Amino acid sequence: DAKTTQPNSMESNEEEPVHLPCNHSTISGTDYIHWYRQLPSQGPEYVIHGLTSNVNNRMASLAIAEDRKSSTLILHRATLRDAAVYYCILRQGFTGNQFYFGTGTSLTVIP
Amino acid sequence: DTEVTQTPKHLVMGMTNKKSLKCEQHMGHRAMYWYKQKAKKPPELMFVYSYEKLSINESVPSRFSPECPNSSLLNLHLHALQPEDSALYLCASSLESSYNSPLHFGNGTRLTVT
């Protein structure tokens, strides 16, 4: 299984940017990098995904290292509703449906 | 609100009971997934169905039996469970089993085995 490594926890002040790192040194060429977040008592929620280029959507930005061995999820202005566990996942390209979660980063947003 | 609906939200069952968890989506997705999540741990993949056929079984004990009656429905039949099987069971779907389509999760069924 392709593995990801994330810090267990991070803190951010409200309305400041947050950079959540993820290492995936065993990534293969066809693996997509996905990010999900899970709020308390809810199922995981899709945030963003990418392959090689940086990606932006209404929720966040994804910055992917040139060698693809790491990536960073960027929340541009953290709000209290962004407090969640953020998971970085490699969606494996060979079959596409082996979708393994890493340990995740618990983000605390301080008012 | 989520577009993947799981029922029931909570379930308490004894070790000799037989019960089923249900999952439904009407997004036209052709891949469906079961995950198990213990408290403060990440979700663990159990089963994947692709076009109504079981494509992945992550060595799950036979007391868990998945079923996909049609492309919108996914069931998980439970029999002779152990207390350590108590967990949040999450269902997810994706447009197809390719690496470019994100997963959509339900909010899970919280199962307690007594």
PDB file of N, CA and C in Angstrom, chain B residues 3-75:
ATOM      1  N   GLU B   3     -25.154  13.136   0.058  1.00  0.00           N
ATOM      2  CA  GLU B   3     -25.903  12.478  -0.994  1.00  0.00           C
ATOM      3  C   GLU B   3     -25.824  10.966  -0.882  1.00  0.00           C
ATOM      4  N   VAL B   4     -25.062  10.474   0.048  1.00  0.00           N
ATOM      5  CA  VAL B   4     -24.991   9.054   0.350  1.00  0.00           C
ATOM      6  C   VAL B   4     -25.702   8.852   1.685  1.00  0.00           C
ATOM      7  N   THR B   5     -26.759   8.060   1.657  1.00  0.00           N
ATOM      8  CA  THR B   5     -27.602   7.877   2.836  1.00  0.00           C
ATOM      9  C   THR B   5     -27.354   6.522   3.454  1.00  0.00           C
ATOM     10  N   GLN B   6     -27.051   6.527   4.747  1.00  0.00           N
ATOM     11  CA  GLN B   6     -26.824   5.279   5.457  1.00  0.00           C
ATOM     12  C   GLN B   6     -27.876   5.099   6.542  1.00  0.00           C
ATOM     13  N   THR B   7     -28.407   3.884   6.633  1.00  0.00           N
ATOM     14  CA  THR B   7     -29.357   3.558   7.696  1.00  0.00           C
ATOM     15  C   THR B   7     -29.014   2.209   8.300  1.00  0.00           C
ATOM     16  N   PRO B   8     -29.250   2.035   9.601  1.00  0.00           N
ATOM     17  CA  PRO B   8     -29.657   3.086  10.545  1.00  0.00           C
ATOM     18  C   PRO B   8     -28.464   3.956  10.932  1.00  0.00           C
ATOM     19  N   LYS B   9     -28.717   5.035  11.646  1.00  0.00           N
ATOM     20  CA  LYS B   9     -27.623   5.879  12.138  1.00  0.00           C
ATOM     21  C   LYS B   9     -26.914   5.224  13.310  1.00  0.00           C
ATOM     22  N   HIS B  10     -27.668   4.521  14.130  1.00  0.00           N
ATOM     23  CA  HIS B  10     -27.114   3.823  15.283  1.00  0.00           C
ATOM     24  C   HIS B  10     -27.706   2.414  15.314  1.00  0.00           C
ATOM     25  N   LEU B  11     -26.880   1.460  15.766  1.00  0.00           N
ATOM     26  CA  LEU B  11     -27.349   0.086  15.868  1.00  0.00           C
ATOM     27  C   LEU B  11     -26.649  -0.579  17.048  1.00  0.00           C
ATOM     28  N   VAL B  12     -27.448  -1.207  17.901  1.00  0.00           N
ATOM     29  CA  VAL B  12     -26.910  -2.008  18.995  1.00  0.00           C
ATOM     30  C   VAL B  12     -27.349  -3.442  18.744  1.00  0.00           C
ATOM     31  N   MET B  13     -26.405  -4.358  18.766  1.00  0.00           N
ATOM     32  CA  MET B  13     -26.755  -5.755  18.514  1.00  0.00           C
ATOM     33  C   MET B  13     -25.958  -6.675  19.421  1.00  0.00           C
ATOM     34  N   GLY B  14     -26.562  -7.813  19.728  1.00  0.00           N
ATOM     35  CA  GLY B  14     -25.886  -8.835  20.491  1.00  0.00           C
ATOM     36  C   GLY B  14     -25.034  -9.704  19.589  1.00  0.00           C
ATOM     37  N   MET B  15     -24.183 -10.487  20.201  1.00  0.00           N
ATOM     38  CA  MET B  15     -23.233 -11.293  19.426  1.00  0.00           C
ATOM     39  C   MET B  15     -23.909 -12.406  18.636  1.00  0.00           C
ATOM     40  N   THR B  16     -25.151 -12.737  18.987  1.00  0.00           N
ATOM     41  CA  THR B  16     -25.835 -13.791  18.232  1.00  0.00           C
ATOM     42  C   THR B  16     -26.826 -13.246  17.218  1.00  0.00           C
ATOM     43  N   ASN B  17     -26.948 -11.934  17.163  1.00  0.00           N
ATOM     44  CA  ASN B  17     -27.931 -11.335  16.250  1.00  0.00           C
ATOM     45  C   ASN B  17     -27.443 -11.344  14.810  1.00  0.00           C
ATOM     46  N   LYS B  18     -28.425 -11.186  13.902  1.00  0.00           N
ATOM     47  CA  LYS B  18     -28.136 -10.896  12.506  1.00  0.00           C
ATOM     48  C   LYS B  18     -28.781  -9.562  12.171  1.00  0.00           C
ATOM     49  N   LYS B  19     -27.997  -8.665  11.610  1.00  0.00           N
ATOM     50  CA  LYS B  19     -28.507  -7.348  11.234  1.00  0.00           C
ATOM     51  C   LYS B  19     -27.881  -6.948   9.907  1.00  0.00           C
ATOM     52  N   SER B  20     -28.437  -5.894   9.323  1.00  0.00           N
ATOM     53  CA  SER B  20     -27.880  -5.378   8.068  1.00  0.00           C
ATOM     54  C   SER B  20     -27.757  -3.862   8.121  1.00  0.00           C
ATOM     55  N   LEU B  21     -26.678  -3.368   7.531  1.00  0.00           N
ATOM     56  CA  LEU B  21     -26.509  -1.941   7.319  1.00  0.00           C
ATOM     57  C   LEU B  21     -26.825  -1.645   5.855  1.00  0.00           C
ATOM     58  N   LYS B  22     -27.459  -0.491   5.636  1.00  0.00           N
ATOM     59  CA  LYS B  22     -27.842  -0.151   4.275  1.00  0.00           C
ATOM     60  C   LYS B  22     -27.239   1.175   3.850  1.00  0.00           C
ATOM     61  N   CYS B  23     -26.950   1.259   2.574  1.00  0.00           N
ATOM     62  CA  CYS B  23     -26.363   2.459   1.988  1.00  0.00           C
ATOM     63  C   CYS B  23     -27.016   2.689   0.632  1.00  0.00           C
ATOM     64  N   GLU B  24     -27.344   3.947   0.349  1.00  0.00           N
ATOM     65  CA  GLU B  24     -28.033   4.258  -0.902  1.00  0.00           C
ATOM     66  C   GLU B  24     -27.482   5.554  -1.486  1.00  0.00           C
ATOM     67  N   GLN B  25     -27.295   5.556  -2.795  1.00  0.00           N
ATOM     68  CA  GLN B  25     -26.913   6.792  -3.488  1.00  0.00           C
ATOM     69  C   GLN B  25     -27.635   6.843  -4.826  1.00  0.00           C
ATOM     70  N   HIS B  26     -27.986   8.053  -5.251  1.00  0.00           N
ATOM     71  CA  HIS B  26     -28.696   8.235  -6.513  1.00  0.00           C
ATOM     72  C   HIS B  26     -27.946   9.231  -7.390  1.00  0.00           C
ATOM     73  N   MET B  27     -26.619   9.149  -7.350  1.00  0.00           N
ATOM     74  CA  MET B  27     -25.791  10.041  -8.156  1.00  0.00           C
ATOM     75  C   MET B  27     -25.312   9.364  -9.436  1.00  0.00           C
ATOM     76  N   GLY B  28     -25.732   8.123  -9.669  1.00  0.00           N
ATOM     77  CA  GLY B  28     -25.267   7.406 -10.851  1.00  0.00           C
ATOM     78  C   GLY B  28     -23.860   6.848 -10.696  1.00  0.00           C
ATOM     79  N   HIS B  29     -23.388   6.789  -9.452  1.00  0.00           N
ATOM     80  CA  HIS B  29     -22.047   6.265  -9.218  1.00  0.00           C
ATOM     81  C   HIS B  29     -22.025   4.749  -9.384  1.00  0.00           C
ATOM     82  N   ARG B  30     -20.924   4.237  -9.936  1.00  0.00           N
ATOM     83  CA  ARG B  30     -20.851   2.799 -10.211  1.00  0.00           C
ATOM     84  C   ARG B  30     -19.851   2.075  -9.324  1.00  0.00           C
ATOM     85  N   ALA B  31     -19.206   2.779  -8.431  1.00  0.00           N
ATOM     86  CA  ALA B  31     -18.307   2.143  -7.460  1.00  0.00           C
ATOM     87  C   ALA B  31     -18.803   2.492  -6.062  1.00  0.00           C
ATOM     88  N   MET B  32     -18.860   1.483  -5.194  1.00  0.00           N
ATOM     89  CA  MET B  32     -19.324   1.702  -3.829  1.00  0.00           C
ATOM     90  C   MET B  32     -18.391   0.979  -2.880  1.00  0.00           C
ATOM     91  N   TYR B  33     -18.257   1.546  -1.659  1.00  0.00           N
ATOM     92  CA  TYR B  33     -17.212   1.135  -0.722  1.00  0.00           C
ATOM     93  C   TYR B  33     -17.788   1.001   0.690  1.00  0.00           C
ATOM     94  N   TRP B  34     -17.235   0.069   1.443  1.00  0.00           N
ATOM     95  CA  TRP B  34     -17.459   0.013   2.889  1.00  0.00           C
ATOM     96  C   TRP B  34     -16.126   0.252   3.594  1.00  0.00           C
ATOM     97  N   TYR B  35     -16.177   1.144   4.594  1.00  0.00           N
ATOM     98  CA  TYR B  35     -15.038   1.403   5.466  1.00  0.00           C
ATOM     99  C   TYR B  35     -15.480   1.178   6.909  1.00  0.00           C
ATOM    100  N   LYS B  36     -14.508   0.824   7.732  1.00  0.00           N
ATOM    101  CA  LYS B  36     -14.728   0.695   9.178  1.00  0.00           C
ATOM    102  C   LYS B  36     -13.819   1.709   9.865  1.00  0.00           C
ATOM    103  N   GLN B  37     -14.375   2.435  10.847  1.00  0.00           N
ATOM    104  CA  GLN B  37     -13.571   3.434  11.554  1.00  0.00           C
ATOM    105  C   GLN B  37     -13.725   3.275  13.055  1.00  0.00           C
ATOM    106  N   LYS B  38     -12.635   2.977  13.730  1.00  0.00           N
ATOM    107  CA  LYS B  38     -12.616   2.944  15.180  1.00  0.00           C
ATOM    108  C   LYS B  38     -12.348   4.362  15.688  1.00  0.00           C
ATOM    109  N   ALA B  39     -12.667   4.572  16.948  1.00  0.00           N
ATOM    110  CA  ALA B  39     -12.546   5.905  17.542  1.00  0.00           C
ATOM    111  C   ALA B  39     -11.113   6.439  17.423  1.00  0.00           C
ATOM    112  N   LYS B  40     -11.003   7.662  16.950  1.00  0.00           N
ATOM    113  CA  LYS B  40      -9.733   8.377  16.824  1.00  0.00           C
ATOM    114  C   LYS B  40      -8.743   7.695  15.880  1.00  0.00           C
ATOM    115  N   LYS B  41      -9.256   6.874  14.974  1.00  0.00           N
ATOM    116  CA  LYS B  41      -8.426   6.220  13.964  1.00  0.00           C
ATOM    117  C   LYS B  41      -8.938   6.574  12.578  1.00  0.00           C
ATOM    118  N   PRO B  42      -8.101   6.425  11.557  1.00  0.00           N
ATOM    119  CA  PRO B  42      -8.587   6.682  10.193  1.00  0.00           C
ATOM    120  C   PRO B  42      -9.493   5.562   9.716  1.00  0.00           C
ATOM    121  N   PRO B  43     -10.333   5.841   8.720  1.00  0.00           N
ATOM    122  CA  PRO B  43     -11.152   4.768   8.139  1.00  0.00           C
ATOM    123  C   PRO B  43     -10.274   3.691   7.495  1.00  0.00           C
ATOM    124  N   GLU B  44     -10.734   2.436   7.653  1.00  0.00           N
ATOM    125  CA  GLU B  44     -10.037   1.295   7.047  1.00  0.00           C
ATOM    126  C   GLU B  44     -10.921   0.692   5.955  1.00  0.00           C
ATOM    127  N   LEU B  45     -10.349   0.506   4.787  1.00  0.00           N
ATOM    128  CA  LEU B  45     -11.107  -0.051   3.673  1.00  0.00           C
ATOM    129  C   LEU B  45     -11.458  -1.510   3.958  1.00  0.00           C
ATOM    130  N   MET B  46     -12.750  -1.841   3.706  1.00  0.00           N
ATOM    131  CA  MET B  46     -13.194  -3.229   3.877  1.00  0.00           C
ATOM    132  C   MET B  46     -13.480  -3.871   2.521  1.00  0.00           C
ATOM    133  N   PHE B  47     -14.417  -3.267   1.777  1.00  0.00           N
ATOM    134  CA  PHE B  47     -14.876  -3.849   0.515  1.00  0.00           C
ATOM    135  C   PHE B  47     -15.040  -2.739  -0.518  1.00  0.00           C
ATOM    136  N   VAL B  48     -14.856  -3.140  -1.784  1.00  0.00           N
ATOM    137  CA  VAL B  48     -15.159  -2.250  -2.896  1.00  0.00           C
ATOM    138  C   VAL B  48     -15.975  -3.016  -3.916  1.00  0.00           C
ATOM    139  N   TYR B  49     -17.064  -2.405  -4.366  1.00  0.00           N
ATOM    140  CA  TYR B  49     -17.852  -2.922  -5.477  1.00  0.00           C
ATOM    141  C   TYR B  49     -17.676  -1.998  -6.667  1.00  0.00           C
ATOM    142  N   SER B  50     -17.461  -2.616  -7.821  1.00  0.00           N
ATOM    143  CA  SER B  50     -17.353  -1.855  -9.052  1.00  0.00           C
ATOM    144  C   SER B  50     -18.344  -2.445 -10.052  1.00  0.00           C
ATOM    145  N   TYR B  51     -19.247  -1.620 -10.520  1.00  0.00           N
ATOM    146  CA  TYR B  51     -20.304  -2.087 -11.433  1.00  0.00           C
ATOM    147  C   TYR B  51     -20.999  -3.324 -10.855  1.00  0.00           C
ATOM    148  N   GLU B  52     -21.336  -3.237  -9.581  1.00  0.00           N
ATOM    149  CA  GLU B  52     -22.130  -4.232  -8.851  1.00  0.00           C
ATOM    150  C   GLU B  52     -21.396  -5.547  -8.622  1.00  0.00           C
ATOM    151  N   LYS B  53     -20.113  -5.582  -8.888  1.00  0.00           N
ATOM    152  CA  LYS B  53     -19.339  -6.791  -8.622  1.00  0.00           C
ATOM    153  C   LYS B  53     -18.276  -6.485  -7.576  1.00  0.00           C
ATOM    154  N   LEU B  54     -18.071  -7.426  -6.664  1.00  0.00           N
ATOM    155  CA  LEU B  54     -17.075  -7.234  -5.626  1.00  0.00           C
ATOM    156  C   LEU B  54     -15.691  -7.238  -6.261  1.00  0.00           C
ATOM    157  N   SER B  55     -14.958  -6.151  -6.089  1.00  0.00           N
ATOM    158  CA  SER B  55     -13.631  -6.072  -6.692  1.00  0.00           C
ATOM    159  C   SER B  55     -12.522  -6.119  -5.661  1.00  0.00           C
ATOM    160  N   ILE B  56     -12.813  -5.709  -4.434  1.00  0.00           N
ATOM    161  CA  ILE B  56     -11.804  -5.755  -3.377  1.00  0.00           C
ATOM    162  C   ILE B  56     -12.449  -6.232  -2.082  1.00  0.00           C
ATOM    163  N   ASN B  57     -11.804  -7.195  -1.454  1.00  0.00           N
ATOM    164  CA  ASN B  57     -12.152  -7.635  -0.103  1.00  0.00           C
ATOM    165  C   ASN B  57     -10.842  -7.600   0.669  1.00  0.00           C
ATOM    166  N   GLU B  58     -10.737  -6.665   1.625  1.00  0.00           N
ATOM    167  CA  GLU B  58      -9.487  -6.495   2.355  1.00  0.00           C
ATOM    168  C   GLU B  58      -9.369  -7.514   3.489  1.00  0.00           C
ATOM    169  N   SER B  59      -9.493  -8.802   3.128  1.00  0.00           N
ATOM    170  CA  SER B  59      -9.353  -9.885   4.122  1.00  0.00           C
ATOM    171  C   SER B  59     -10.267  -9.684   5.329  1.00  0.00           C
ATOM    172  N   VAL B  60     -11.495  -9.301   5.035  1.00  0.00           N
ATOM    173  CA  VAL B  60     -12.465  -9.047   6.100  1.00  0.00           C
ATOM    174  C   VAL B  60     -13.057 -10.378   6.562  1.00  0.00           C
ATOM    175  N   PRO B  61     -13.231 -10.567   7.885  1.00  0.00           N
ATOM    176  CA  PRO B  61     -13.817 -11.833   8.377  1.00  0.00           C
ATOM    177  C   PRO B  61     -15.184 -12.093   7.776  1.00  0.00           C
ATOM    178  N   SER B  62     -15.512 -13.363   7.647  1.00  0.00           N
ATOM    179  CA  SER B  62     -16.756 -13.742   6.962  1.00  0.00           C
ATOM    180  C   SER B  62     -18.008 -13.369   7.741  1.00  0.00           C
ATOM    181  N   ARG B  63     -17.873 -12.948   8.976  1.00  0.00           N
ATOM    182  CA  ARG B  63     -19.050 -12.491   9.712  1.00  0.00           C
ATOM    183  C   ARG B  63     -19.581 -11.164   9.150  1.00  0.00           C
ATOM    184  N   PHE B  64     -18.799 -10.530   8.278  1.00  0.00           N
ATOM    185  CA  PHE B  64     -19.242  -9.367   7.506  1.00  0.00           C
ATOM    186  C   PHE B  64     -19.473  -9.829   6.069  1.00  0.00           C
ATOM    187  N   SER B  65     -20.681  -9.630   5.566  1.00  0.00           N
ATOM    188  CA  SER B  65     -21.004 -10.095   4.222  1.00  0.00           C
ATOM    189  C   SER B  65     -21.605  -8.953   3.420  1.00  0.00           C
ATOM    190  N   PRO B  66     -20.890  -8.451   2.405  1.00  0.00           N
ATOM    191  CA  PRO B  66     -21.434  -7.346   1.620  1.00  0.00           C
ATOM    192  C   PRO B  66     -22.348  -7.851   0.516  1.00  0.00           C
ATOM    193  N   GLU B  67     -23.205  -6.945   0.078  1.00  0.00           N
ATOM    194  CA  GLU B  67     -24.109  -7.261  -1.029  1.00  0.00           C
ATOM    195  C   GLU B  67     -24.405  -5.986  -1.787  1.00  0.00           C
ATOM    196  N   CYS B  68     -24.427  -6.079  -3.101  1.00  0.00           N
ATOM    197  CA  CYS B  68     -24.757  -4.908  -3.923  1.00  0.00           C
ATOM    198  C   CYS B  68     -25.905  -5.299  -4.851  1.00  0.00           C
ATOM    199  N   PRO B  69     -27.167  -5.135  -4.418  1.00  0.00           N
ATOM    200  CA  PRO B  69     -28.309  -5.597  -5.214  1.00  0.00           C
ATOM    201  C   PRO B  69     -28.485  -4.842  -6.530  1.00  0.00           C
ATOM    202  N   ASN B  70     -28.107  -3.570  -6.540  1.00  0.00           N
ATOM    203  CA  ASN B  70     -28.122  -2.790  -7.786  1.00  0.00           C
ATOM    204  C   ASN B  70     -27.154  -1.630  -7.633  1.00  0.00           C
ATOM    205  N   SER B  71     -27.036  -0.833  -8.659  1.00  0.00           N
ATOM    206  CA  SER B  71     -25.976   0.185  -8.662  1.00  0.00           C
ATOM    207  C   SER B  71     -26.204   1.286  -7.640  1.00  0.00           C
ATOM    208  N   SER B  72     -27.410   1.368  -7.066  1.00  0.00           N
ATOM    209  CA  SER B  72     -27.698   2.433  -6.103  1.00  0.00           C
ATOM    210  C   SER B  72     -27.621   1.973  -4.656  1.00  0.00           C
ATOM    211  N   LEU B  73     -27.586   0.676  -4.445  1.00  0.00           N
ATOM    212  CA  LEU B  73     -27.703   0.139  -3.092  1.00  0.00           C
ATOM    213  C   LEU B  73     -26.501  -0.715  -2.717  1.00  0.00           C
ATOM    214  N   LEU B  74     -26.123  -0.597  -1.466  1.00  0.00           N
ATOM    215  CA  LEU B  74     -25.049  -1.430  -0.922  1.00  0.00           C
ATOM    216  C   LEU B  74     -25.457  -1.833   0.485  1.00  0.00           C
ATOM    217  N   ASN B  75     -25.383  -3.115   0.764  1.00  0.00           N
ATOM    218  CA  ASN B  75     -25.715  -3.614   2.094  1.00  0.00           C
ATOM    219  C   ASN B  75     -24.489  -4.247   2.735  1.00  0.00           C
TER     220      ASN B  75
END
